[in-house]
Amino acid sequence: MPQLLRGGRWRAVLARARRAVLFAGPRGASGGPGCARDATSGAGELRGELDRFGGVSVRLARLDAMHRLDPVAFQRALQAIQKWRSEGRVAVWLHIPILQSRFIAPAASLGFCFHHAESDSSTLSLWLGEGPSRLPGYATHQVGVAGAVFDENTRKILVVQDRNKLKNMWKFPGGLSEPGEDIGDTAVREVFEETGIKSEFRSLLSIRQQHTHPGAFGKSDMYIICRLKPYSFTINFCQHECLRCEWMDLSDLVKTENTTPITSRVARLLLYGYREGFDKIDLTMEELPAVYTGLFYKIYHKELPDSYKTMTGMD
Ligand SMILES: NC(=O)C1=CN([C@@H]2O[C@H](COP(=O)(O)OP(=O)(O)OC[C@H]3O[C@@H](n4cnc5c(N)ncnc54)[C@H](O)[C@@H]3O)[C@@H](O)[C@H]2O)C=CC1
Ligand SMILES: [Mg+2]
């Protein structure tokens, strides 16, 4: 009787099976993993890797002889799709380096669509499964973050007016989050770049979601406002981005009409927090371990008493 595989060993075997190299040519065709054997013949020998959802990924950058393959031969090689479909594969992903973009049109003529693009490559996909595609889309939102830098000692709040706007309204300094950047770090960085003020992250105050946003190339915009505490006070604002920058009394910002609705709303929220306690308005941040990846993530929510963080039952 075969020995049962347990725990990590079983997972390793599964992972190896998932990475198994697929090929559309006859079984036993020669050539190392990830290589297109005799690709110039266009004999339908595109190789791909199986993912955990039952899709096939073909990475042209890893295939030999692609530089010699012409688009017609590539289209013939894509006959592999028929085999993958008959094997029950749910989708095909084509990863195409920008310099091999001549293969995009032949793939599109067989039904592939753009899934996403990076600076040096595009990824096309084709759904092979039953019914409409269940492939997830790519990036759906851009994330903008502003800092509401509030000095509790003077009751002043840091505000700017954008240089490139048709209407000059007071708003909180902020900007777009960079890939891999934490929300609080974006707020602190943008505030410093635009105003010269140094600050530290305290909490998350509000999230606005807006669709078909002109500043997000027609995608959705997620605009997050953080409460920051200043530790420098001399303004040295960026002349390219800002027209004006000042420390304004919080009650003046609440009263002024020369501001955006979201800035006015968050100014009122801050005034409430200042009077009644910031725990009424703050979503604080904590770092927790991610179960599947072993990485860490940041979670933001209202303060949870320690007794609730550690409780095991409903006692
Ligand atoms: N209601 C409010 O108070 C406001 C909220 N926001 C939000 O702030 C976030 C973005 O903040 P920003 O200060 O705009 O970002 P940001 O501080 O990162 O600046 C964007 C930069 O990109 C440049 N830029 C943008 N589109 C461009 C294009 N097509 N060509 C060349 N340059 C271009 C701009 O001139 C600017 O220098 C978004 O989430 C937005 O919704 C922005 C303005 C007002
Ligand atoms: Mg900005």
mmCIF file of C-alpha atoms and ligand atoms in Angstrom:
data_model
loop_
_atom_site.group_PDB
_atom_site.id
_atom_site.type_symbol
_atom_site.label_atom_id
_atom_site.label_comp_id
_atom_site.label_asym_id
_atom_site.label_seq_id
_atom_site.Cartn_x
_atom_site.Cartn_y
_atom_site.Cartn_z
ATOM 1 C CA MET A 1 0.000 0.000 0.000
ATOM 2 C CA PRO A 2 1.506 3.364 -0.951
ATOM 3 C CA GLN A 3 2.611 5.511 1.902
ATOM 4 C CA LEU A 4 0.159 8.344 2.581
ATOM 5 C CA LEU A 5 1.512 11.835 1.908
ATOM 6 C CA ARG A 6 0.868 14.247 4.697
ATOM 7 C CA GLY A 7 1.127 17.992 5.398
ATOM 8 C CA GLY A 8 3.953 19.840 3.668
ATOM 9 C CA ARG A 9 5.006 16.886 1.485
ATOM 10 C CA TRP A 10 1.498 16.504 0.067
ATOM 11 C CA ARG A 11 1.336 20.233 -0.639
ATOM 12 C CA ALA A 12 4.717 20.092 -2.402
ATOM 13 C CA VAL A 13 3.517 17.262 -4.673
ATOM 14 C CA LEU A 14 0.358 19.233 -5.491
ATOM 15 C CA ALA A 15 2.424 22.334 -6.245
ATOM 16 C CA ARG A 16 4.645 20.303 -8.606
ATOM 17 C CA ALA A 17 1.581 18.959 -10.394
ATOM 18 C CA ARG A 18 0.192 22.472 -10.779
ATOM 19 C CA ARG A 19 3.439 23.681 -12.295
ATOM 20 C CA ALA A 20 3.425 20.768 -14.725
ATOM 21 C CA VAL A 21 4.442 21.931 -18.149
ATOM 22 C CA LEU A 22 1.748 21.423 -20.747
ATOM 23 C CA PHE A 23 2.303 21.204 -24.419
ATOM 24 C CA ALA A 24 -0.024 20.992 -27.344
ATOM 25 C CA GLY A 25 2.203 18.830 -29.520
ATOM 26 C CA PRO A 26 2.234 15.061 -29.400
ATOM 27 C CA ARG A 27 3.048 13.569 -26.009
ATOM 28 C CA GLY A 28 6.736 12.860 -25.723
ATOM 29 C CA ALA A 29 7.754 15.727 -27.999
ATOM 30 C CA SER A 30 11.318 16.708 -27.216
ATOM 31 C CA GLY A 31 12.561 20.065 -25.972
ATOM 32 C CA GLY A 32 13.069 21.300 -22.411
ATOM 33 C CA PRO A 33 10.265 22.638 -20.239
ATOM 34 C CA GLY A 34 8.997 25.974 -21.451
ATOM 35 C CA CYS A 35 10.554 25.589 -24.917
ATOM 36 C CA ALA A 36 8.699 25.726 -28.216
ATOM 37 C CA ARG A 37 10.120 22.840 -30.163
ATOM 38 C CA ASP A 38 10.805 23.742 -33.772
ATOM 39 C CA ALA A 39 8.683 26.838 -33.350
ATOM 40 C CA THR A 40 9.526 28.053 -36.835
ATOM 41 C CA SER A 41 7.594 25.166 -38.305
ATOM 42 C CA GLY A 42 4.486 26.513 -36.611
ATOM 43 C CA ALA A 43 3.535 22.905 -36.030
ATOM 44 C CA GLY A 44 1.335 23.714 -33.039
ATOM 45 C CA GLU A 45 3.760 23.104 -30.205
ATOM 46 C CA LEU A 46 3.234 26.075 -27.958
ATOM 47 C CA ARG A 47 3.962 25.181 -24.384
ATOM 48 C CA GLY A 48 2.269 26.531 -21.308
ATOM 49 C CA GLU A 49 2.052 26.004 -17.573
ATOM 50 C CA LEU A 50 -1.068 24.864 -15.767
ATOM 51 C CA ASP A 51 -2.308 27.140 -12.996
ATOM 52 C CA ARG A 52 -4.312 26.109 -9.927
ATOM 53 C CA PHE A 53 -7.605 27.123 -11.532
ATOM 54 C CA GLY A 54 -7.118 24.881 -14.571
ATOM 55 C CA GLY A 55 -5.917 27.635 -16.912
ATOM 56 C CA VAL A 56 -2.837 27.525 -19.148
ATOM 57 C CA SER A 57 -0.198 30.293 -19.120
ATOM 58 C CA VAL A 58 2.021 30.751 -22.159
ATOM 59 C CA ARG A 59 4.979 33.063 -21.564
ATOM 60 C CA LEU A 60 6.455 33.966 -24.931
ATOM 61 C CA ALA A 61 9.575 35.420 -23.281
ATOM 62 C CA ARG A 62 10.449 31.919 -22.044
ATOM 63 C CA LEU A 63 9.972 30.188 -25.405
ATOM 64 C CA ASP A 64 12.928 29.605 -27.715
ATOM 65 C CA ALA A 65 12.942 30.762 -31.326
ATOM 66 C CA MET A 66 10.039 33.183 -30.918
ATOM 67 C CA HIS A 67 12.145 35.911 -32.545
ATOM 68 C CA ARG A 68 12.182 33.787 -35.731
ATOM 69 C CA LEU A 69 8.458 33.004 -35.681
ATOM 70 C CA ASP A 70 6.205 35.035 -37.961
ATOM 71 C CA PRO A 71 2.627 35.966 -37.012
ATOM 72 C CA VAL A 72 1.087 33.423 -39.435
ATOM 73 C CA ALA A 73 3.099 30.556 -37.973
ATOM 74 C CA PHE A 74 2.211 31.780 -34.474
ATOM 75 C CA GLN A 75 -1.480 31.717 -35.343
ATOM 76 C CA ARG A 76 -1.057 28.103 -36.520
ATOM 77 C CA ALA A 77 0.744 27.266 -33.281
ATOM 78 C CA LEU A 78 -2.246 28.627 -31.382
ATOM 79 C CA GLN A 79 -4.222 25.632 -32.657
ATOM 80 C CA ALA A 80 -3.039 24.294 -29.314
ATOM 81 C CA ILE A 81 -6.187 25.947 -27.962
ATOM 82 C CA GLN A 82 -8.321 23.118 -29.405
ATOM 83 C CA LYS A 83 -6.314 20.549 -27.473
ATOM 84 C CA TRP A 84 -6.425 22.555 -24.259
ATOM 85 C CA ARG A 85 -10.187 22.970 -24.654
ATOM 86 C CA SER A 86 -10.646 19.212 -25.170
ATOM 87 C CA GLU A 87 -8.560 18.602 -22.048
ATOM 88 C CA GLY A 88 -10.989 20.748 -20.046
ATOM 89 C CA ARG A 89 -8.657 23.736 -19.498
ATOM 90 C CA VAL A 90 -10.713 26.769 -18.451
ATOM 91 C CA ALA A 91 -8.614 29.575 -19.932
ATOM 92 C CA VAL A 92 -5.435 30.503 -21.790
ATOM 93 C CA TRP A 93 -3.214 33.400 -20.740
ATOM 94 C CA LEU A 94 -0.734 34.783 -23.252
ATOM 95 C CA HIS A 95 2.090 36.902 -21.811
ATOM 96 C CA ILE A 96 3.608 38.885 -24.677
ATOM 97 C CA PRO A 97 6.787 41.010 -24.317
ATOM 98 C CA ILE A 98 6.316 44.443 -25.905
ATOM 99 C CA LEU A 99 8.900 43.678 -28.618
ATOM 100 C CA GLN A 100 6.856 40.639 -29.707
ATOM 101 C CA SER A 101 3.640 42.652 -30.029
ATOM 102 C CA ARG A 102 3.276 41.381 -33.614
ATOM 103 C CA PHE A 103 1.677 38.275 -32.047
ATOM 104 C CA ILE A 104 -1.201 40.273 -30.517
ATOM 105 C CA ALA A 105 -3.240 40.568 -33.738
ATOM 106 C CA PRO A 106 -3.165 36.830 -34.604
ATOM 107 C CA ALA A 107 -4.165 35.998 -31.019
ATOM 108 C CA ALA A 108 -6.986 38.571 -31.122
ATOM 109 C CA SER A 109 -8.285 37.035 -34.364
ATOM 110 C CA LEU A 110 -8.741 33.771 -32.419
ATOM 111 C CA GLY A 111 -10.747 35.499 -29.690
ATOM 112 C CA PHE A 112 -8.058 36.617 -27.218
ATOM 113 C CA CYS A 113 -8.648 40.010 -25.527
ATOM 114 C CA PHE A 114 -6.330 42.266 -23.546
ATOM 115 C CA HIS A 115 -6.436 41.455 -19.862
ATOM 116 C CA HIS A 116 -3.802 43.943 -18.725
ATOM 117 C CA ALA A 117 -0.515 45.548 -19.664
ATOM 118 C CA GLU A 118 2.644 46.491 -17.767
ATOM 119 C CA SER A 119 5.322 48.826 -19.102
ATOM 120 C CA ASP A 120 7.151 46.025 -20.969
ATOM 121 C CA SER A 121 4.520 43.381 -21.665
ATOM 122 C CA SER A 122 0.851 42.729 -22.282
ATOM 123 C CA THR A 123 -1.270 39.827 -21.089
ATOM 124 C CA LEU A 124 -4.120 38.511 -23.225
ATOM 125 C CA SER A 125 -6.692 35.979 -22.114
ATOM 126 C CA LEU A 126 -9.192 33.612 -23.684
ATOM 127 C CA TRP A 127 -11.950 31.911 -21.682
ATOM 128 C CA LEU A 128 -12.401 28.244 -22.639
ATOM 129 C CA GLY A 129 -14.754 27.155 -19.859
ATOM 130 C CA GLU A 130 -18.525 26.776 -19.826
ATOM 131 C CA GLY A 131 -20.683 29.915 -19.956
ATOM 132 C CA PRO A 132 -19.462 33.506 -19.622
ATOM 133 C CA SER A 133 -15.887 34.176 -18.514
ATOM 134 C CA ARG A 134 -15.226 33.900 -14.792
ATOM 135 C CA LEU A 135 -11.694 35.351 -15.075
ATOM 136 C CA PRO A 136 -11.216 38.241 -12.658
ATOM 137 C CA GLY A 137 -10.526 41.645 -14.189
ATOM 138 C CA TYR A 138 -7.317 43.559 -13.572
ATOM 139 C CA ALA A 139 -6.936 46.877 -11.680
ATOM 140 C CA THR A 140 -10.321 48.502 -11.167
ATOM 141 C CA HIS A 141 -9.462 51.550 -9.038
ATOM 142 C CA GLN A 142 -6.783 54.138 -8.567
ATOM 143 C CA VAL A 143 -6.070 55.041 -4.956
ATOM 144 C CA GLY A 144 -5.612 58.671 -3.937
ATOM 145 C CA VAL A 145 -4.704 59.565 -0.352
ATOM 146 C CA ALA A 146 -4.853 62.926 1.394
ATOM 147 C CA GLY A 147 -3.564 63.992 4.789
ATOM 148 C CA ALA A 148 -5.751 66.016 7.142
ATOM 149 C CA VAL A 149 -2.848 67.378 9.186
ATOM 150 C CA PHE A 150 -4.415 68.694 12.374
ATOM 151 C CA ASP A 151 -2.527 70.434 15.171
ATOM 152 C CA GLU A 152 -4.545 69.901 18.360
ATOM 153 C CA ASN A 153 -2.579 72.598 20.243
ATOM 154 C CA THR A 154 -3.520 75.444 17.901
ATOM 155 C CA ARG A 155 -6.685 73.881 16.367
ATOM 156 C CA LYS A 156 -5.186 74.600 12.921
ATOM 157 C CA ILE A 157 -5.519 72.385 9.883
ATOM 158 C CA LEU A 158 -3.210 72.320 6.849
ATOM 159 C CA VAL A 159 -4.954 73.158 3.547
ATOM 160 C CA VAL A 160 -3.864 73.838 -0.025
ATOM 161 C CA GLN A 161 -5.303 75.099 -3.291
ATOM 162 C CA ASP A 162 -4.274 73.165 -6.421
ATOM 163 C CA ARG A 163 -2.507 75.170 -9.130
ATOM 164 C CA ASN A 164 -3.965 73.220 -12.062
ATOM 165 C CA LYS A 165 -7.654 73.431 -11.169
ATOM 166 C CA LEU A 166 -10.254 75.707 -12.789
ATOM 167 C CA LYS A 167 -11.748 76.535 -9.368
ATOM 168 C CA ASN A 168 -9.378 77.334 -6.513
ATOM 169 C CA MET A 169 -10.886 75.569 -3.542
ATOM 170 C CA TRP A 170 -9.305 74.639 -0.222
ATOM 171 C CA LYS A 171 -8.540 70.925 0.128
ATOM 172 C CA PHE A 172 -6.219 68.622 1.994
ATOM 173 C CA PRO A 173 -2.799 67.975 0.398
ATOM 174 C CA GLY A 174 -2.545 64.506 -1.134
ATOM 175 C CA GLY A 175 -1.987 62.453 -4.235
ATOM 176 C CA LEU A 176 -1.876 59.042 -5.799
ATOM 177 C CA SER A 177 -0.538 56.019 -3.993
ATOM 178 C CA GLU A 178 2.460 54.316 -5.573
ATOM 179 C CA PRO A 179 2.513 50.558 -6.209
ATOM 180 C CA GLY A 180 3.247 48.729 -2.957
ATOM 181 C CA GLU A 181 2.912 51.870 -0.826
ATOM 182 C CA ASP A 182 0.958 51.829 2.454
ATOM 183 C CA ILE A 183 -1.951 54.296 2.698
ATOM 184 C CA GLY A 184 -0.456 56.181 5.649
ATOM 185 C CA ASP A 185 2.940 56.421 3.918
ATOM 186 C CA THR A 186 1.300 57.963 0.833
ATOM 187 C CA ALA A 187 -0.416 60.579 2.991
ATOM 188 C CA VAL A 188 2.804 61.511 4.827
ATOM 189 C CA ARG A 189 4.859 61.570 1.586
ATOM 190 C CA GLU A 190 2.335 63.645 -0.398
ATOM 191 C CA VAL A 191 1.880 66.150 2.440
ATOM 192 C CA PHE A 192 5.646 66.616 2.652
ATOM 193 C CA GLU A 193 6.111 66.902 -1.143
ATOM 194 C CA GLU A 194 3.300 69.441 -1.540
ATOM 195 C CA THR A 195 3.684 71.539 1.635
ATOM 196 C CA GLY A 196 7.093 70.813 3.233
ATOM 197 C CA ILE A 197 5.304 69.796 6.469
ATOM 198 C CA LYS A 198 6.538 66.675 8.275
ATOM 199 C CA SER A 199 3.863 64.547 9.920
ATOM 200 C CA GLU A 200 3.000 61.092 11.178
ATOM 201 C CA PHE A 201 0.044 58.809 10.522
ATOM 202 C CA ARG A 202 -2.664 58.658 13.194
ATOM 203 C CA SER A 203 -5.765 57.092 11.599
ATOM 204 C CA LEU A 204 -7.941 56.671 8.569
ATOM 205 C CA LEU A 205 -10.958 59.025 8.565
ATOM 206 C CA SER A 206 -12.935 58.441 5.372
ATOM 207 C CA ILE A 207 -13.085 56.539 2.090
ATOM 208 C CA ARG A 208 -14.762 57.918 -1.014
ATOM 209 C CA GLN A 209 -15.468 55.733 -4.044
ATOM 210 C CA GLN A 210 -16.282 57.423 -7.355
ATOM 211 C CA HIS A 211 -16.789 55.634 -10.694
ATOM 212 C CA THR A 212 -15.872 56.687 -14.254
ATOM 213 C CA HIS A 213 -13.504 59.260 -12.783
ATOM 214 C CA PRO A 214 -11.906 61.547 -15.411
ATOM 215 C CA GLY A 215 -8.647 61.682 -13.422
ATOM 216 C CA ALA A 216 -8.517 57.874 -13.316
ATOM 217 C CA PHE A 217 -8.663 57.358 -17.091
ATOM 218 C CA GLY A 218 -12.364 56.522 -16.781
ATOM 219 C CA LYS A 219 -11.801 53.889 -14.055
ATOM 220 C CA SER A 220 -12.991 54.158 -10.460
ATOM 221 C CA ASP A 221 -11.279 56.383 -7.905
ATOM 222 C CA MET A 222 -10.826 55.504 -4.245
ATOM 223 C CA TYR A 223 -9.984 58.647 -2.264
ATOM 224 C CA ILE A 224 -8.874 58.043 1.318
ATOM 225 C CA ILE A 225 -8.343 60.787 3.908
ATOM 226 C CA CYS A 226 -6.018 60.138 6.846
ATOM 227 C CA ARG A 227 -5.619 62.040 10.099
ATOM 228 C CA LEU A 228 -1.980 63.073 10.491
ATOM 229 C CA LYS A 229 -0.161 64.750 13.371
ATOM 230 C CA PRO A 230 2.340 67.439 12.363
ATOM 231 C CA TYR A 231 5.845 67.623 13.788
ATOM 232 C CA SER A 232 7.064 70.544 11.704
ATOM 233 C CA PHE A 233 5.133 73.764 11.082
ATOM 234 C CA THR A 234 6.995 75.942 8.572
ATOM 235 C CA ILE A 235 5.266 75.780 5.201
ATOM 236 C CA ASN A 236 7.419 75.458 2.086
ATOM 237 C CA PHE A 237 4.892 74.511 -0.557
ATOM 238 C CA CYS A 238 5.478 73.058 -4.027
ATOM 239 C CA GLN A 239 5.051 75.860 -6.590
ATOM 240 C CA HIS A 240 4.320 73.384 -9.400
ATOM 241 C CA GLU A 241 1.330 71.755 -7.711
ATOM 242 C CA CYS A 242 -0.052 74.344 -5.286
ATOM 243 C CA LEU A 243 -1.227 77.916 -5.608
ATOM 244 C CA ARG A 244 -1.687 78.538 -1.882
ATOM 245 C CA CYS A 245 -1.014 76.650 1.329
ATOM 246 C CA GLU A 246 -1.823 77.680 4.902
ATOM 247 C CA TRP A 247 -2.636 76.616 8.441
ATOM 248 C CA MET A 248 -6.343 77.437 8.771
ATOM 249 C CA ASP A 249 -8.442 77.440 11.903
ATOM 250 C CA LEU A 250 -10.524 74.241 11.797
ATOM 251 C CA SER A 251 -13.775 76.137 12.472
ATOM 252 C CA ASP A 252 -13.004 78.438 9.494
ATOM 253 C CA LEU A 253 -12.619 75.412 7.225
ATOM 254 C CA VAL A 254 -15.948 74.077 8.537
ATOM 255 C CA LYS A 255 -17.625 77.432 7.735
ATOM 256 C CA THR A 256 -16.051 78.321 4.387
ATOM 257 C CA GLU A 257 -17.927 77.772 1.127
ATOM 258 C CA ASN A 258 -14.664 77.867 -0.788
ATOM 259 C CA THR A 259 -13.997 74.179 -0.370
ATOM 260 C CA THR A 260 -15.042 70.809 -1.795
ATOM 261 C CA PRO A 261 -17.963 68.899 -0.217
ATOM 262 C CA ILE A 262 -15.679 66.073 0.923
ATOM 263 C CA THR A 263 -13.203 68.476 2.581
ATOM 264 C CA SER A 264 -16.077 70.227 4.342
ATOM 265 C CA ARG A 265 -17.501 66.903 5.562
ATOM 266 C CA VAL A 266 -14.144 65.689 6.892
ATOM 267 C CA ALA A 267 -13.504 69.078 8.560
ATOM 268 C CA ARG A 268 -16.793 68.568 10.467
ATOM 269 C CA LEU A 269 -15.767 65.015 11.342
ATOM 270 C CA LEU A 270 -12.453 66.324 12.716
ATOM 271 C CA LEU A 271 -14.218 68.999 14.762
ATOM 272 C CA TYR A 272 -16.462 66.302 16.243
ATOM 273 C CA GLY A 273 -13.422 64.131 17.041
ATOM 274 C CA TYR A 274 -11.574 67.074 18.574
ATOM 275 C CA ARG A 275 -14.514 67.895 20.862
ATOM 276 C CA GLU A 276 -15.745 64.383 21.717
ATOM 277 C CA GLY A 277 -12.566 62.302 21.422
ATOM 278 C CA PHE A 278 -10.784 61.010 18.305
ATOM 279 C CA ASP A 279 -11.774 57.436 19.198
ATOM 280 C CA LYS A 280 -15.251 58.450 17.937
ATOM 281 C CA ILE A 281 -13.914 58.982 14.383
ATOM 282 C CA ASP A 282 -10.622 57.112 14.035
ATOM 283 C CA LEU A 283 -10.084 53.871 12.135
ATOM 284 C CA THR A 284 -6.728 52.840 13.542
ATOM 285 C CA MET A 285 -4.198 50.580 11.854
ATOM 286 C CA GLU A 286 -2.719 47.287 12.972
ATOM 287 C CA GLU A 287 -0.389 44.852 11.197
ATOM 288 C CA LEU A 288 -1.414 41.177 11.063
ATOM 289 C CA PRO A 289 0.091 38.075 9.403
ATOM 290 C CA ALA A 290 -1.494 36.828 6.171
ATOM 291 C CA VAL A 291 -2.499 33.161 6.460
ATOM 292 C CA TYR A 292 -1.660 31.914 2.963
ATOM 293 C CA THR A 293 1.392 33.910 1.926
ATOM 294 C CA GLY A 294 3.278 34.382 5.184
ATOM 295 C CA LEU A 295 3.375 38.106 4.410
ATOM 296 C CA PHE A 296 1.943 40.858 6.599
ATOM 297 C CA TYR A 297 -0.909 43.242 5.892
ATOM 298 C CA LYS A 298 -2.390 46.366 7.457
ATOM 299 C CA ILE A 299 -5.953 46.284 8.792
ATOM 300 C CA TYR A 300 -7.917 49.452 9.623
ATOM 301 C CA HIS A 301 -10.933 49.467 11.954
ATOM 302 C CA LYS A 302 -12.397 51.140 15.020
ATOM 303 C CA GLU A 303 -10.425 50.403 18.190
ATOM 304 C CA LEU A 304 -11.146 46.925 19.561
ATOM 305 C CA PRO A 305 -10.611 46.417 23.326
ATOM 306 C CA ASP A 306 -7.729 44.002 24.103
ATOM 307 C CA SER A 307 -10.135 41.645 25.886
ATOM 308 C CA TYR A 308 -12.008 41.185 22.573
ATOM 309 C CA LYS A 309 -8.773 40.689 20.597
ATOM 310 C CA THR A 310 -7.779 37.706 22.727
ATOM 311 C CA MET A 311 -11.159 36.165 23.663
ATOM 312 C CA THR A 312 -11.570 32.520 22.637
ATOM 313 C CA GLY A 313 -15.268 31.825 23.251
ATOM 314 C CA MET A 314 -18.452 33.811 23.647
ATOM 315 C CA ASP A 315 -17.981 34.166 27.433
HETATM 316 N N1 LIG B 1 -12.378 66.542 -3.527
HETATM 317 C C1 LIG B 1 -11.154 66.849 -3.301
HETATM 318 O O1 LIG B 1 -10.825 67.519 -2.346
HETATM 319 C C2 LIG B 1 -10.165 66.362 -4.262
HETATM 320 C C3 LIG B 1 -9.789 65.032 -4.301
HETATM 321 N N2 LIG B 1 -8.840 64.578 -5.156
HETATM 322 C C4 LIG B 1 -8.431 63.184 -5.116
HETATM 323 O O2 LIG B 1 -7.041 63.167 -4.918
HETATM 324 C C5 LIG B 1 -6.479 62.073 -5.643
HETATM 325 C C6 LIG B 1 -5.481 62.547 -6.646
HETATM 326 O O3 LIG B 1 -4.782 63.619 -6.128
HETATM 327 P P1 LIG B 1 -3.889 64.573 -7.052
HETATM 328 O O4 LIG B 1 -3.494 65.691 -6.175
HETATM 329 O O5 LIG B 1 -4.587 64.841 -8.336
HETATM 330 O O6 LIG B 1 -2.658 63.595 -7.387
HETATM 331 P P2 LIG B 1 -1.087 63.902 -7.290
HETATM 332 O O7 LIG B 1 -0.770 64.818 -6.182
HETATM 333 O O8 LIG B 1 -0.413 62.559 -7.326
HETATM 334 O O9 LIG B 1 -0.815 64.715 -8.602
HETATM 335 C C7 LIG B 1 -1.050 64.175 -9.848
HETATM 336 C C8 LIG B 1 0.006 64.738 -10.784
HETATM 337 O O10 LIG B 1 -0.178 64.134 -12.053
HETATM 338 C C9 LIG B 1 -0.313 65.147 -13.026
HETATM 339 N N3 LIG B 1 -1.234 64.644 -14.021
HETATM 340 C C10 LIG B 1 -2.437 64.097 -13.795
HETATM 341 N N4 LIG B 1 -2.980 63.709 -14.964
HETATM 342 C C11 LIG B 1 -2.093 64.027 -15.924
HETATM 343 C C12 LIG B 1 -2.063 63.854 -17.332
HETATM 344 N N5 LIG B 1 -3.085 63.286 -17.986
HETATM 345 N N6 LIG B 1 -0.990 64.295 -18.002
HETATM 346 C C13 LIG B 1 0.049 64.851 -17.341
HETATM 347 N N7 LIG B 1 0.091 65.031 -16.011
HETATM 348 C C14 LIG B 1 -0.966 64.628 -15.318
HETATM 349 C C15 LIG B 1 -0.830 66.377 -12.280
HETATM 350 O O11 LIG B 1 -0.551 67.567 -12.905
HETATM 351 C C16 LIG B 1 -0.126 66.244 -10.945
HETATM 352 O O12 LIG B 1 1.155 66.797 -11.000
HETATM 353 C C17 LIG B 1 -7.616 61.355 -6.313
HETATM 354 O O13 LIG B 1 -8.003 60.273 -5.509
HETATM 355 C C18 LIG B 1 -8.681 62.419 -6.373
HETATM 356 O O14 LIG B 1 -9.979 61.857 -6.399
HETATM 357 C C19 LIG B 1 -8.215 65.439 -5.994
HETATM 358 C C20 LIG B 1 -8.594 66.767 -6.029
HETATM 359 C C21 LIG B 1 -9.594 67.323 -5.183
HETATM 360 MG MG MG B 2 -1.794 66.362 -5.179
#
